[in-house]
Coordinates of C-alpha atoms and ligand atoms in Angstrom, one line a residue:
M63 CA -8.1 -108.7 -87.1
K64 CA -8.1 -111.8 -89.2
K65 CA -11.2 -113.9 -89.2
G66 CA -9.5 -117.3 -89.1
P67 CA -7.9 -117.3 -85.6
Q68 CA -11.0 -115.8 -84.1
I69 CA -13.2 -118.7 -85.3
L70 CA -10.6 -121.2 -84.2
F71 CA -10.7 -119.6 -80.8
Y72 CA -14.4 -120.0 -80.4
V73 CA -14.3 -123.6 -81.6
M74 CA -11.7 -124.4 -79.0
L75 CA -13.8 -122.7 -76.3
F76 CA -16.9 -124.7 -77.4
I77 CA -15.0 -128.0 -77.3
L78 CA -13.7 -127.2 -73.8
F79 CA -17.2 -126.4 -72.6
I80 CA -18.7 -129.6 -73.9
S81 CA -16.0 -131.8 -72.4
L82 CA -16.3 -129.9 -69.1
F83 CA -20.0 -130.4 -69.1
R84 CA -19.7 -134.1 -69.8
M85 CA -17.1 -134.6 -67.1
L86 CA -19.0 -132.8 -64.4
S87 CA -22.4 -134.2 -65.1
T88 CA -22.5 -137.8 -63.6
P89 CA -24.3 -140.4 -65.6
P90 CA -28.0 -140.6 -64.6
S91 CA -27.8 -143.4 -62.0
E92 CA -29.8 -144.0 -58.9
Q93 CA -28.1 -143.4 -55.6
L94 CA -28.6 -146.1 -53.0
D95 CA -28.0 -146.3 -49.3
Y96 CA -25.2 -148.6 -48.3
S97 CA -27.5 -150.7 -46.1
K98 CA -29.9 -151.1 -49.1
F99 CA -26.9 -152.1 -51.3
K100 CA -25.8 -154.6 -48.7
S101 CA -29.1 -156.3 -48.7
L102 CA -29.2 -156.3 -52.5
V103 CA -25.8 -158.0 -52.6
A104 CA -27.0 -160.6 -50.1
S105 CA -30.0 -161.3 -52.4
K106 CA -27.8 -161.4 -55.5
Q107 CA -29.7 -158.6 -57.2
V108 CA -26.6 -156.6 -58.4
K109 CA -24.0 -157.3 -61.0
D110 CA -21.0 -155.7 -62.9
L111 CA -19.8 -153.9 -59.8
V112 CA -17.0 -151.3 -60.1
V113 CA -15.4 -150.5 -56.8
T114 CA -13.3 -147.3 -56.4
Q115 CA -11.9 -145.7 -53.3
D116 CA -15.1 -143.9 -52.5
M117 CA -17.8 -145.2 -54.8
I118 CA -19.4 -148.4 -55.9
R119 CA -21.2 -148.5 -59.2
G120 CA -23.1 -151.3 -60.6
V121 CA -26.3 -152.5 -62.3
L122 CA -29.5 -153.7 -60.7
V123 CA -30.2 -157.2 -62.1
D124 CA -34.0 -157.1 -62.4
Q125 CA -34.3 -153.5 -63.7
S126 CA -30.9 -153.6 -65.5
K127 CA -30.5 -150.0 -64.3
P128 CA -27.3 -148.4 -63.1
F129 CA -26.9 -147.4 -59.5
R130 CA -24.2 -146.0 -57.3
V131 CA -23.4 -146.1 -53.7
V132 CA -21.1 -144.0 -51.5
R133 CA -18.7 -146.4 -49.8
V134 CA -18.5 -146.6 -46.1
T135 CA -15.8 -148.3 -44.1
D136 CA -16.8 -152.0 -44.5
D137 CA -14.0 -154.6 -44.0
D138 CA -16.4 -157.4 -44.9
L139 CA -17.3 -156.0 -48.4
V140 CA -15.1 -158.3 -50.4
K141 CA -16.1 -161.2 -48.3
N142 CA -19.8 -160.5 -48.8
L143 CA -19.3 -160.0 -52.6
E144 CA -17.5 -163.3 -52.8
A145 CA -20.2 -165.0 -50.8
A146 CA -22.9 -163.7 -53.1
G147 CA -20.8 -164.6 -56.2
V148 CA -21.2 -161.1 -57.8
N149 CA -18.7 -160.2 -60.4
Y150 CA -16.7 -157.1 -59.4
R151 CA -13.5 -155.2 -60.2
G152 CA -11.6 -152.4 -58.6
E153 CA -10.8 -149.0 -60.1
I154 CA -8.6 -146.1 -59.0
S155 CA -10.9 -143.1 -59.2
D156 CA -9.1 -140.6 -61.4
N157 CA -10.3 -137.2 -60.4
W158 CA -7.2 -135.4 -61.4
L159 CA -8.6 -134.4 -64.8
K160 CA -11.8 -133.1 -63.2
D161 CA -9.8 -131.3 -60.6
F162 CA -7.5 -129.9 -63.2
V163 CA -10.4 -128.6 -65.2
L164 CA -12.1 -127.2 -62.2
I165 CA -9.1 -125.5 -60.6
W166 CA -7.2 -124.3 -63.7
I167 CA -9.2 -124.3 -66.9
L168 CA -12.5 -123.0 -65.7
P169 CA -11.2 -119.9 -63.9
I170 CA -9.1 -119.0 -66.9
I171 CA -12.0 -119.3 -69.3
V172 CA -14.2 -117.2 -67.0
F173 CA -11.4 -114.6 -66.7
L174 CA -11.0 -114.4 -70.5
L175 CA -14.7 -114.0 -71.1
I176 CA -14.8 -111.1 -68.6
W177 CA -11.8 -109.6 -70.2
S178 CA -13.1 -109.8 -73.7
F179 CA -16.3 -108.3 -72.5
I180 CA -14.5 -105.4 -70.9
I181 CA -12.3 -104.8 -73.9
R182 CA -15.4 -104.7 -76.1
R183 CA -17.1 -102.3 -73.8
M184 CA -14.1 -100.0 -74.0
G185 CA -14.4 -99.9 -77.7
G186 CA -11.3 -101.9 -78.5
A187 CA -11.6 -104.2 -81.5
G188 CA -9.8 -107.2 -80.1
G189 CA -10.6 -109.8 -77.5
P190 CA -8.8 -112.5 -75.8
G191 CA -8.7 -114.4 -79.1
E192 CA -6.7 -111.7 -80.7
M193 CA -4.6 -111.5 -77.5
F194 CA -3.4 -115.0 -78.0
M195 CA -3.4 -115.3 -81.8
S196 CA -1.6 -112.1 -82.6
F197 CA 0.0 -110.7 -79.6
G198 CA 2.1 -107.9 -81.0
K199 CA 1.1 -108.6 -84.6
S200 CA 0.5 -105.5 -86.6
K201 CA -3.1 -104.5 -87.1
A202 CA -2.1 -103.2 -90.5
K203 CA -5.0 -103.8 -92.8
L204 CA -4.0 -105.2 -96.1
Y205 CA -5.8 -103.5 -98.8
A206 CA -5.6 -106.0 -101.6
E207 CA -4.8 -104.7 -105.0
S208 CA -8.4 -104.4 -106.0
D209 CA -9.3 -102.7 -102.8
V210 CA -7.6 -99.4 -103.5
K211 CA -9.9 -97.9 -105.9
V212 CA -8.7 -94.3 -105.2
S213 CA -6.9 -92.8 -108.1
F214 CA -5.4 -89.4 -108.9
N215 CA -8.7 -88.5 -110.4
D216 CA -10.2 -88.5 -106.9
V217 CA -7.6 -86.0 -105.6
A218 CA -7.9 -82.4 -106.9
G219 CA -5.8 -79.4 -106.6
V220 CA -2.5 -80.8 -105.3
E221 CA -0.7 -80.7 -108.6
E222 CA 2.8 -80.2 -107.2
A223 CA 2.4 -83.1 -104.8
K224 CA 1.1 -85.3 -107.6
E225 CA 4.0 -84.4 -109.8
E226 CA 6.4 -85.5 -107.2
L227 CA 4.6 -88.7 -106.5
I228 CA 4.4 -89.8 -110.1
E229 CA 8.0 -90.9 -109.9
I230 CA 7.1 -93.1 -106.9
I231 CA 4.3 -94.6 -108.9
D232 CA 6.5 -95.3 -111.8
F233 CA 9.0 -97.0 -109.6
L234 CA 6.4 -99.2 -107.9
R235 CA 5.1 -100.2 -111.3
Y236 CA 8.4 -100.9 -113.0
P237 CA 10.9 -101.5 -110.3
D238 CA 13.3 -103.3 -112.7
K239 CA 13.6 -100.3 -114.9
F240 CA 15.0 -98.2 -112.1
T241 CA 17.2 -100.8 -110.3
K242 CA 18.8 -101.9 -113.5
L243 CA 20.5 -98.6 -113.8
G244 CA 21.5 -98.6 -110.2
G245 CA 19.5 -95.6 -109.2
R246 CA 18.7 -95.0 -105.6
I247 CA 15.0 -95.1 -105.0
P248 CA 13.6 -93.0 -102.2
K249 CA 12.6 -95.1 -99.2
G250 CA 10.5 -92.7 -97.4
V251 CA 8.2 -90.0 -98.5
L252 CA 6.7 -87.6 -96.0
L253 CA 3.5 -85.8 -96.8
V254 CA 3.3 -82.5 -94.9
G255 CA 0.3 -80.3 -94.8
P256 CA -2.5 -79.0 -92.7
P257 CA -5.3 -81.4 -91.6
G258 CA -7.9 -82.3 -94.2
T259 CA -5.9 -81.4 -97.2
G260 CA -5.9 -84.9 -98.6
K261 CA -2.7 -86.5 -97.4
T262 CA -4.2 -89.8 -96.5
L263 CA -6.2 -89.7 -99.7
L264 CA -3.1 -89.0 -101.8
A265 CA -1.2 -91.9 -100.3
K266 CA -4.0 -94.2 -101.1
A267 CA -4.2 -92.8 -104.6
V268 CA -0.5 -93.6 -105.1
A269 CA -1.2 -97.2 -104.2
G270 CA -4.3 -97.2 -106.5
E271 CA -2.4 -95.7 -109.4
A272 CA 0.5 -98.1 -109.0
K273 CA -1.9 -101.0 -108.4
V274 CA 0.1 -102.2 -105.4
P275 CA -1.1 -103.3 -101.9
F276 CA -1.4 -100.6 -99.4
F277 CA -0.6 -101.2 -95.7
S278 CA -1.8 -98.4 -93.6
M279 CA -1.5 -97.8 -89.9
S280 CA -1.8 -94.8 -87.7
G281 CA 1.1 -93.6 -85.6
S282 CA -1.1 -93.6 -82.6
E283 CA -1.9 -97.3 -83.1
F284 CA 1.7 -98.2 -82.6
V285 CA 1.9 -96.7 -79.2
E286 CA 0.0 -99.1 -77.0
M287 CA -0.2 -99.9 -73.3
F288 CA 2.4 -102.6 -73.2
V289 CA 6.0 -101.8 -73.6
G290 CA 7.4 -103.7 -76.6
V291 CA 4.1 -104.2 -78.4
G292 CA 4.6 -101.2 -80.6
A293 CA 8.1 -102.3 -81.6
S294 CA 7.0 -105.8 -82.5
R295 CA 4.1 -104.3 -84.5
V296 CA 6.6 -102.3 -86.5
R297 CA 8.7 -105.4 -87.1
D298 CA 5.7 -107.4 -88.1
L299 CA 4.4 -104.7 -90.4
F300 CA 7.6 -104.6 -92.3
Q301 CA 7.8 -108.4 -92.5
Q302 CA 4.3 -108.6 -94.0
A303 CA 5.0 -105.8 -96.4
V304 CA 8.3 -107.2 -97.7
Q305 CA 6.4 -110.4 -98.6
K306 CA 3.9 -108.4 -100.7
A307 CA 6.4 -106.1 -102.4
P308 CA 6.1 -104.0 -104.4
C309 CA 3.8 -102.2 -102.0
I310 CA 3.3 -99.1 -99.9
I311 CA 3.5 -98.8 -96.2
F312 CA 1.6 -95.8 -95.0
I313 CA 2.0 -94.4 -91.5
D314 CA -0.6 -91.8 -90.8
E315 CA -0.1 -89.2 -88.1
L316 CA 3.6 -89.9 -87.9
D317 CA 4.0 -87.2 -85.2
A318 CA 2.2 -89.4 -82.7
L319 CA 5.0 -91.9 -82.9
G320 CA 7.9 -89.9 -84.2
R321 CA 8.0 -87.1 -81.8
A322 CA 11.5 -86.1 -80.9
R323 CA 12.9 -88.5 -78.4
G324 CA 13.4 -87.3 -74.9
T325 CA 10.7 -84.6 -75.0
G326 CA 7.7 -86.6 -74.1
M327 CA 5.8 -86.4 -70.8
A328 CA 6.7 -88.7 -68.1
G329 CA 5.4 -92.2 -68.5
G330 CA 4.6 -93.8 -71.8
H331 CA 7.4 -92.3 -73.8
E332 CA 9.6 -95.3 -73.1
E333 CA 7.3 -97.3 -75.2
R334 CA 7.2 -94.7 -77.9
E335 CA 10.9 -94.4 -78.1
Q336 CA 11.3 -98.1 -78.4
T337 CA 8.8 -98.1 -81.2
L338 CA 10.5 -95.2 -83.0
N339 CA 13.9 -96.9 -82.7
Q340 CA 12.4 -100.0 -84.2
L341 CA 11.0 -98.0 -87.1
L342 CA 14.3 -96.4 -87.7
A343 CA 16.0 -99.8 -87.6
E344 CA 13.6 -101.3 -90.0
M345 CA 13.9 -98.4 -92.4
D346 CA 17.6 -98.7 -92.5
G347 CA 17.5 -102.5 -92.6
F348 CA 15.4 -103.2 -95.7
D349 CA 16.4 -102.9 -99.2
A350 CA 14.5 -100.3 -101.1
R351 CA 15.1 -102.1 -104.4
K352 CA 12.6 -104.7 -103.2
G353 CA 10.0 -102.1 -104.0
V354 CA 8.6 -101.2 -100.6
I355 CA 7.9 -97.5 -100.3
I356 CA 7.2 -96.0 -96.9
M357 CA 4.9 -93.0 -96.9
A358 CA 3.9 -91.1 -93.9
A359 CA 1.8 -88.0 -93.2
T360 CA 2.0 -85.4 -90.6
N361 CA 0.6 -81.9 -90.0
R362 CA 3.3 -81.2 -87.4
P363 CA 6.7 -81.8 -89.1
E364 CA 8.4 -79.5 -86.6
V365 CA 8.0 -82.0 -83.7
L366 CA 9.4 -84.9 -85.6
D367 CA 12.6 -86.5 -84.4
P368 CA 15.4 -85.3 -86.6
A369 CA 16.6 -88.9 -87.1
L370 CA 13.4 -89.6 -89.0
L371 CA 14.2 -86.9 -91.6
R372 CA 17.8 -88.0 -92.2
A373 CA 19.0 -89.3 -95.6
G374 CA 17.7 -92.8 -96.3
R375 CA 14.7 -92.3 -94.2
F376 CA 12.0 -89.7 -94.8
D377 CA 14.3 -87.6 -96.8
R378 CA 11.7 -86.6 -99.4
H379 CA 9.1 -84.1 -98.3
V380 CA 6.0 -83.4 -100.3
L381 CA 4.0 -80.3 -99.4
V382 CA 0.2 -80.8 -99.5
D383 CA -1.0 -77.3 -99.3
R384 CA -4.3 -75.7 -98.8
P385 CA -6.3 -75.4 -102.0
N386 CA -6.7 -72.1 -103.8
I387 CA -9.9 -71.0 -105.5
K388 CA -9.3 -73.1 -108.7
D389 CA -8.3 -76.1 -106.6
R390 CA -11.4 -75.7 -104.5
E391 CA -13.6 -75.7 -107.6
D392 CA -11.9 -78.9 -108.8
I393 CA -12.4 -80.6 -105.4
L394 CA -16.0 -79.5 -105.4
K395 CA -16.5 -81.1 -108.8
I396 CA -15.1 -84.4 -107.5
H397 CA -17.4 -84.5 -104.5
A398 CA -20.5 -83.3 -106.4
R399 CA -20.1 -86.2 -108.8
G400 CA -22.6 -88.3 -106.9
V401 CA -25.0 -85.5 -106.0
K402 CA -28.0 -84.3 -108.0
L403 CA -27.3 -80.7 -108.5
S404 CA -29.9 -78.1 -109.5
T405 CA -29.0 -76.0 -112.6
N406 CA -28.7 -72.9 -110.4
V407 CA -25.6 -74.3 -108.6
D408 CA -22.4 -72.7 -109.7
L409 CA -19.4 -74.4 -108.2
A410 CA -17.1 -71.6 -109.2
I411 CA -19.0 -69.2 -107.0
L412 CA -19.0 -71.7 -104.2
A413 CA -15.3 -72.0 -104.5
A414 CA -14.9 -68.3 -104.3
R415 CA -17.0 -68.2 -101.1
T416 CA -15.0 -70.9 -99.3
V417 CA -11.6 -69.2 -98.7
G418 CA -9.7 -71.2 -96.1
F419 CA -11.6 -74.4 -96.6
V420 CA -9.6 -77.5 -97.1
G421 CA -10.6 -80.6 -99.1
A422 CA -12.2 -82.3 -96.0
D423 CA -14.3 -79.1 -95.4
L424 CA -15.5 -79.0 -98.9
A425 CA -16.4 -82.7 -98.9
N426 CA -18.2 -82.0 -95.7
M427 CA -20.0 -79.1 -97.2
V428 CA -21.3 -81.0 -100.2
N429 CA -22.6 -83.7 -97.9
E430 CA -24.2 -81.2 -95.6
A431 CA -25.9 -79.4 -98.5
A432 CA -27.3 -82.7 -99.7
L433 CA -28.6 -83.5 -96.3
L434 CA -30.3 -80.1 -96.0
A435 CA -31.9 -80.6 -99.3
A436 CA -33.2 -84.0 -98.4
R437 CA -34.6 -82.7 -95.2
K438 CA -36.7 -80.3 -97.2
N439 CA -37.8 -83.1 -99.5
K440 CA -36.2 -81.5 -102.5
T441 CA -35.4 -83.6 -105.6
E442 CA -32.2 -81.6 -106.3
V443 CA -29.6 -79.8 -104.2
E444 CA -29.9 -76.1 -104.8
M445 CA -27.6 -73.1 -104.3
T446 CA -29.4 -72.1 -101.1
D447 CA -28.6 -75.4 -99.6
F448 CA -24.9 -75.0 -100.3
E449 CA -25.0 -71.5 -98.9
A450 CA -26.6 -72.8 -95.7
A451 CA -24.0 -75.5 -95.5
I452 CA -21.2 -73.0 -95.9
D453 CA -22.5 -70.9 -93.1
R454 CA -22.7 -73.8 -90.9
I455 CA -19.2 -75.0 -91.6
V456 CA -17.7 -71.5 -91.3
A457 CA -19.3 -71.1 -87.9
G458 CA -17.6 -74.4 -86.9
L459 CA -14.3 -73.4 -88.4
E460 CA -14.1 -69.9 -87.0
K461 CA -14.0 -71.6 -83.6
K462 CA -11.2 -73.9 -84.6
R463 CA -9.0 -71.7 -86.8
R464 CA -9.0 -68.3 -88.5
V465 CA -11.0 -67.8 -91.6
M466 CA -10.2 -64.4 -93.2
N467 CA -13.1 -62.1 -93.7
K468 CA -13.4 -60.0 -96.9
K469 CA -11.6 -56.9 -95.5
E470 CA -8.7 -58.9 -94.1
K471 CA -8.4 -60.8 -97.4
E472 CA -8.1 -57.4 -99.2
I473 CA -5.4 -56.2 -96.8
V474 CA -3.4 -59.3 -97.1
A475 CA -3.7 -59.2 -100.9
Y476 CA -2.4 -55.6 -101.1
H477 CA 0.3 -56.4 -98.6
E478 CA 1.6 -59.4 -100.6
C479 CA 1.4 -57.4 -103.8
G480 CA 3.5 -54.7 -102.2
H481 CA 6.3 -57.2 -101.7
T482 CA 5.8 -58.6 -105.2
L483 CA 5.8 -55.3 -107.0
T484 CA 8.8 -54.1 -105.1
A485 CA 10.7 -57.2 -105.9
E486 CA 9.8 -57.0 -109.6
L487 CA 10.7 -53.3 -109.9
L488 CA 14.0 -53.3 -108.2
P489 CA 17.0 -54.4 -110.3
T490 CA 18.9 -56.7 -108.0
T491 CA 16.2 -58.7 -106.2
D492 CA 15.3 -62.3 -106.9
P493 CA 12.2 -62.6 -109.2
V494 CA 9.0 -63.6 -107.6
H495 CA 8.1 -67.2 -108.2
R496 CA 4.6 -67.1 -106.7
V497 CA 2.4 -64.8 -104.7
S498 CA -0.5 -66.2 -102.7
I499 CA -3.1 -65.2 -100.2
V500 CA -3.9 -68.8 -99.3
Q501 CA -2.9 -69.3 -95.7
R502 CA 0.2 -71.4 -95.2
G503 CA 0.8 -72.9 -91.8
I504 CA -0.6 -71.2 -88.8
A505 CA 1.1 -67.8 -88.8
A506 CA 1.4 -66.6 -92.4
L507 CA -1.7 -65.2 -93.9
G508 CA -0.2 -65.0 -97.4
Y509 CA 3.2 -65.3 -98.9
T510 CA 5.4 -64.0 -101.6
L511 CA 7.9 -66.6 -102.8
Q512 CA 11.1 -65.4 -104.4
L513 CA 13.5 -67.8 -106.0
P514 CA 17.0 -66.8 -106.9
T515 CA 18.1 -67.3 -110.5
E516 CA 21.5 -68.5 -109.5
D517 CA 23.5 -69.6 -106.4
R518 CA 24.8 -66.7 -104.4
Y519 CA 27.8 -66.6 -102.2
L520 CA 28.2 -62.9 -101.7
M521 CA 25.7 -60.1 -101.5
T522 CA 26.5 -56.4 -102.2
K523 CA 25.4 -53.5 -100.2
S524 CA 22.9 -52.4 -102.8
E525 CA 21.5 -55.9 -103.0
L526 CA 20.9 -56.0 -99.3
Q527 CA 19.3 -52.6 -99.4
D528 CA 16.9 -53.8 -102.1
K529 CA 16.2 -56.9 -100.0
L530 CA 15.2 -54.5 -97.2
C531 CA 12.9 -52.7 -99.6
V532 CA 11.1 -55.9 -100.6
M533 CA 10.5 -56.7 -96.9
L534 CA 9.1 -53.3 -96.2
G535 CA 7.0 -53.4 -99.5
G536 CA 4.1 -55.1 -97.8
R537 CA 3.6 -52.5 -95.1
V538 CA 4.1 -49.6 -97.5
A539 CA 1.4 -51.0 -99.8
E540 CA -1.0 -51.1 -96.9
E541 CA -0.2 -47.6 -96.0
I542 CA -0.6 -46.3 -99.5
V543 CA -3.9 -48.1 -100.3
F544 CA -5.7 -48.0 -97.0
N545 CA -3.9 -45.1 -95.3
E546 CA -3.7 -47.4 -92.4
I547 CA -1.3 -50.1 -91.2
S548 CA -2.0 -53.5 -89.7
T549 CA -0.3 -56.1 -87.6
G550 CA 0.4 -58.3 -90.6
A551 CA 3.8 -56.9 -91.2
Q552 CA 5.4 -57.8 -87.9
N553 CA 7.5 -60.6 -89.2
D554 CA 8.6 -58.5 -92.2
L555 CA 9.8 -55.7 -89.9
Q556 CA 11.6 -58.1 -87.7
R557 CA 13.5 -59.6 -90.6
A558 CA 14.3 -56.2 -92.0
A559 CA 15.7 -55.0 -88.7
D560 CA 17.8 -58.1 -88.5
I561 CA 19.3 -57.5 -91.9
A562 CA 19.9 -53.8 -91.3
R563 CA 21.6 -54.6 -88.0
S564 CA 23.8 -57.2 -89.6
M565 CA 24.8 -54.6 -92.3
V566 CA 25.8 -52.2 -89.6
K567 CA 27.4 -54.5 -87.1
E568 CA 28.8 -57.4 -89.1
F569 CA 29.4 -56.3 -92.6
G570 CA 30.8 -52.8 -91.9
M571 CA 28.6 -51.2 -94.6
T572 CA 28.1 -47.8 -93.0
E573 CA 30.0 -44.6 -93.8
R574 CA 30.0 -43.6 -90.1
F575 CA 32.0 -46.7 -88.9
G576 CA 33.7 -47.6 -92.1
P577 CA 35.1 -51.1 -92.4
L578 CA 34.5 -51.9 -88.8
T579 CA 32.8 -55.0 -87.5
F580 CA 31.4 -55.3 -84.0
E581 CA 30.7 -58.9 -84.1
K582 CA 33.3 -61.2 -82.7
E583 CA 32.4 -64.3 -84.6
R584 CA 31.5 -64.2 -88.2
R585 CA 28.2 -65.9 -89.0
P586 CA 27.5 -67.5 -92.3
L587 CA 25.9 -65.2 -94.8
F588 CA 22.5 -66.7 -94.2
L589 CA 20.6 -63.6 -93.6
D590 CA 17.3 -64.9 -92.5
V591 CA 18.7 -66.2 -89.2
G592 CA 17.9 -64.0 -86.2
L593 CA 20.8 -62.1 -84.6
T594 CA 22.6 -64.0 -81.9
G595 CA 22.8 -61.9 -78.8
G596 CA 26.5 -62.0 -77.7
A597 CA 28.3 -59.9 -75.1
K598 CA 28.7 -56.3 -76.2
E599 CA 32.2 -55.2 -76.9
Y600 CA 31.5 -51.6 -77.4
S601 CA 30.4 -48.6 -75.5
E602 CA 26.9 -47.3 -74.9
E603 CA 27.6 -44.5 -77.1
T604 CA 28.6 -46.8 -80.0
A605 CA 25.5 -48.9 -79.3
R606 CA 23.4 -45.7 -79.7
Q607 CA 25.2 -44.9 -83.0
I608 CA 24.6 -48.4 -84.2
D609 CA 20.9 -48.1 -83.5
E610 CA 20.9 -44.8 -85.4
E611 CA 22.6 -46.4 -88.4
V612 CA 20.1 -49.3 -88.4
K613 CA 17.3 -46.9 -88.3
R614 CA 18.7 -44.9 -91.2
F615 CA 19.0 -48.1 -93.4
I616 CA 15.4 -48.9 -92.6
N617 CA 14.1 -45.4 -93.1
D618 CA 16.0 -44.9 -96.4
A619 CA 14.5 -48.2 -97.7
Y620 CA 11.1 -47.3 -96.5
G621 CA 11.2 -43.9 -98.3
K622 CA 12.5 -45.5 -101.5
V623 CA 9.7 -48.1 -101.6
K624 CA 7.0 -45.6 -100.8
E625 CA 8.0 -43.4 -103.6
M626 CA 8.3 -46.3 -106.0
L627 CA 4.9 -47.9 -105.1
A628 CA 3.1 -44.6 -105.1
A629 CA 4.4 -44.0 -108.6
N630 CA 3.2 -47.5 -109.6
Q631 CA -0.2 -47.5 -107.8
D632 CA -2.1 -48.6 -110.9
K633 CA 0.1 -51.7 -111.2
L634 CA -0.4 -52.4 -107.5
R635 CA -4.1 -52.2 -107.8
T636 CA -4.3 -54.4 -111.0
L637 CA -2.2 -57.1 -109.4
A638 CA -4.1 -57.0 -106.1
A639 CA -7.4 -57.3 -107.9
A640 CA -6.1 -60.3 -109.9
L641 CA -4.7 -61.9 -106.7
L642 CA -8.0 -61.4 -104.9
E643 CA -9.7 -63.3 -107.7
K644 CA -7.2 -66.1 -108.2
E645 CA -5.6 -66.2 -104.7
T646 CA -2.4 -67.6 -106.1
I647 CA -0.5 -66.2 -109.1
E648 CA 2.7 -67.7 -110.6
G649 CA 5.7 -65.7 -111.6
E650 CA 5.2 -65.6 -115.3
E651 CA 1.7 -64.4 -115.0
I652 CA 2.6 -61.8 -112.5
R653 CA 5.0 -60.2 -115.0
K654 CA 2.3 -60.4 -117.7
I655 CA -0.2 -58.6 -115.5
L656 CA 2.4 -56.0 -114.5
G657 CA 3.7 -55.7 -118.1
L658 CA 7.3 -56.2 -116.9
P659 CA 10.0 -58.2 -118.6
E660 CA 11.5 -61.4 -117.3
K661 CA 14.4 -60.8 -115.0
K662 CA 17.8 -61.9 -116.2
R663 CA 21.2 -61.5 -114.7
E664 CA 24.4 -61.3 -116.5
A665 CA 26.9 -63.9 -115.4
Ligands
ADP701 P1 -5.6 -85.5 -94.3 O1 -5.1 -86.9 -94.3 O2 -4.7 -84.6 -95.0 O3 -6.0 -85.0 -93.0 P2 -7.7 -86.7 -95.7 O4 -7.0 -87.4 -96.8 O5 -8.1 -87.6 -94.6 O6 -6.9 -85.5 -95.2 O7 -9.0 -86.0 -96.3 C1 -10.3 -86.2 -95.8 C2 -11.3 -86.2 -96.9 O8 -11.4 -84.9 -97.5 C3 -10.9 -87.1 -98.0 O9 -11.4 -88.4 -97.8 C4 -11.6 -86.5 -99.2 O10 -13.0 -86.9 -99.3 C5 -11.6 -85.0 -98.9 N1 -10.4 -84.4 -99.5 C6 -9.4 -83.8 -98.9 N2 -8.5 -83.3 -99.8 C7 -9.0 -83.5 -101.0 C8 -8.6 -83.2 -102.4 N3 -7.4 -82.6 -102.6 N4 -9.3 -83.7 -103.4 C9 -10.5 -84.3 -103.1 N5 -11.0 -84.6 -101.9 C10 -10.2 -84.2 -100.9
MG702 MG1 -5.3 -88.2 -92.6
ZN703 ZN1 4.8 -59.4 -95.5

């Protein structure tokens, strides 16, 4: 809230009180009985009389002191005054102002005071002052240029996100350079990632790097009690921002506001929808060339209204992922800058011990360690303090989300390496771009990312069979190394079964059925989509045969992979050891570790 209007409000209140007080307190005059007054008139001891409908005021001659008398019905008053030769005048008593103040102003003031008291007690920042001065005005804090002191140096480990944001910074710094060439500048950038990975920090750093003002507001702040307030806040926010362009508008927790329309609980979503509609309208309405970039952050992109993600809105998505071991070390370095470390502290070891921690956890850990050391009156923070801090935070995290233990981590590493090695050994599969055992999202414990070397429109039977092999590779590796299988392969098996079923039913790739398809409608060749369950148009016997064929595809692939990985166990173990150490390995390095050549396809 701005300071100005608040002070103005209190000044007004003060003035009102003063005038009220003066009006209500009668001047200090002596009250006389009417009979006394009458005798004073007779003896000419009064002067300067003012006669109103119900009062007579005047001054006592000998004491030159004011007095007042309540009038009683006295038809002879004027006659008596004339007889005594006292100077007098009439006056219409004007009580309307007093009445007005008493009946209208005073109750309102009392009401406002009580209201402001209640709002304060409820923890709200505003009061009646704000109520009047800025009803519906956005609470967006304006971080003046010098206020944003965060730079990319304060954010570690999100290199890919930084790379994508550099373009935005460039644009904010030199908008002319871009607009001269007529290029379309992105309006909206959505930062997506788990909580605590530094999305808010990153948005601020962009403003800091570009040296532009930073308007920030949380999605939940837009959604208020009163219908229409959120929408007018959005309008106001954009108005303010356009005046300060180039600048950044940052909407934190976009999901609070941008949840898909029509899915909310009863009550309250009316307001949210209005606010969301206003946001969409504003985003479409303003000219990106003015240099206003809208950034938003969310950890639940799946609940967002699709309209928000359409072209011209938040069409650019930047993934802010969990840090891997190297990233964690870098983040620790940043947060240990202001901390006195003992020489026995090794940040690399700490990074290795904090699998699953995000930036916020690490910052928290450093702080916790410093507090622990201070409690023990140490002059430096030692390794033992950090270890105690880790234990404490892990205990907290294990309740909230899964942190893998050592054994699980090993299983996941071998599983992912199984996928990777299979993909690299087979001739037709896409090369592996990255393999990681850093958790991504809620379900996946690790991931193997393959990127095609070219656009594909068709897939051959042997390519599909190889794809099956890669999917089964994870489970096969677990079986070979641990002689045991885990639940981690469930998703792989599901996808493998889908592909095998499609090969049999849709693509007619079996010898038994020949070029026969059992699917009425042809689906696009997008194989990762689950099978659509339609009405069966074949006999039970055929269904059984289809199942057999599917099983055969899977079993053949499984046998092939098992043979292949068993023959390359040394490679599997080397890669898994490297992955356990580094947590994420990029494609080139994978091939270096495995001693395999770069994959190329002839055109
Ligand atoms: P998010 O918005 O993604 O939930 P925040 O940006 O609020 O996360 O991060 C909270 C705090 O955690 C930051 O203020 C910072 O101290 C620390 N932090 C998180 N990620 C990083 C990072 N990548 N580098 C440095 N510090 C980080
Ligand atoms: Mg945040
Ligand atoms: Zn897998």
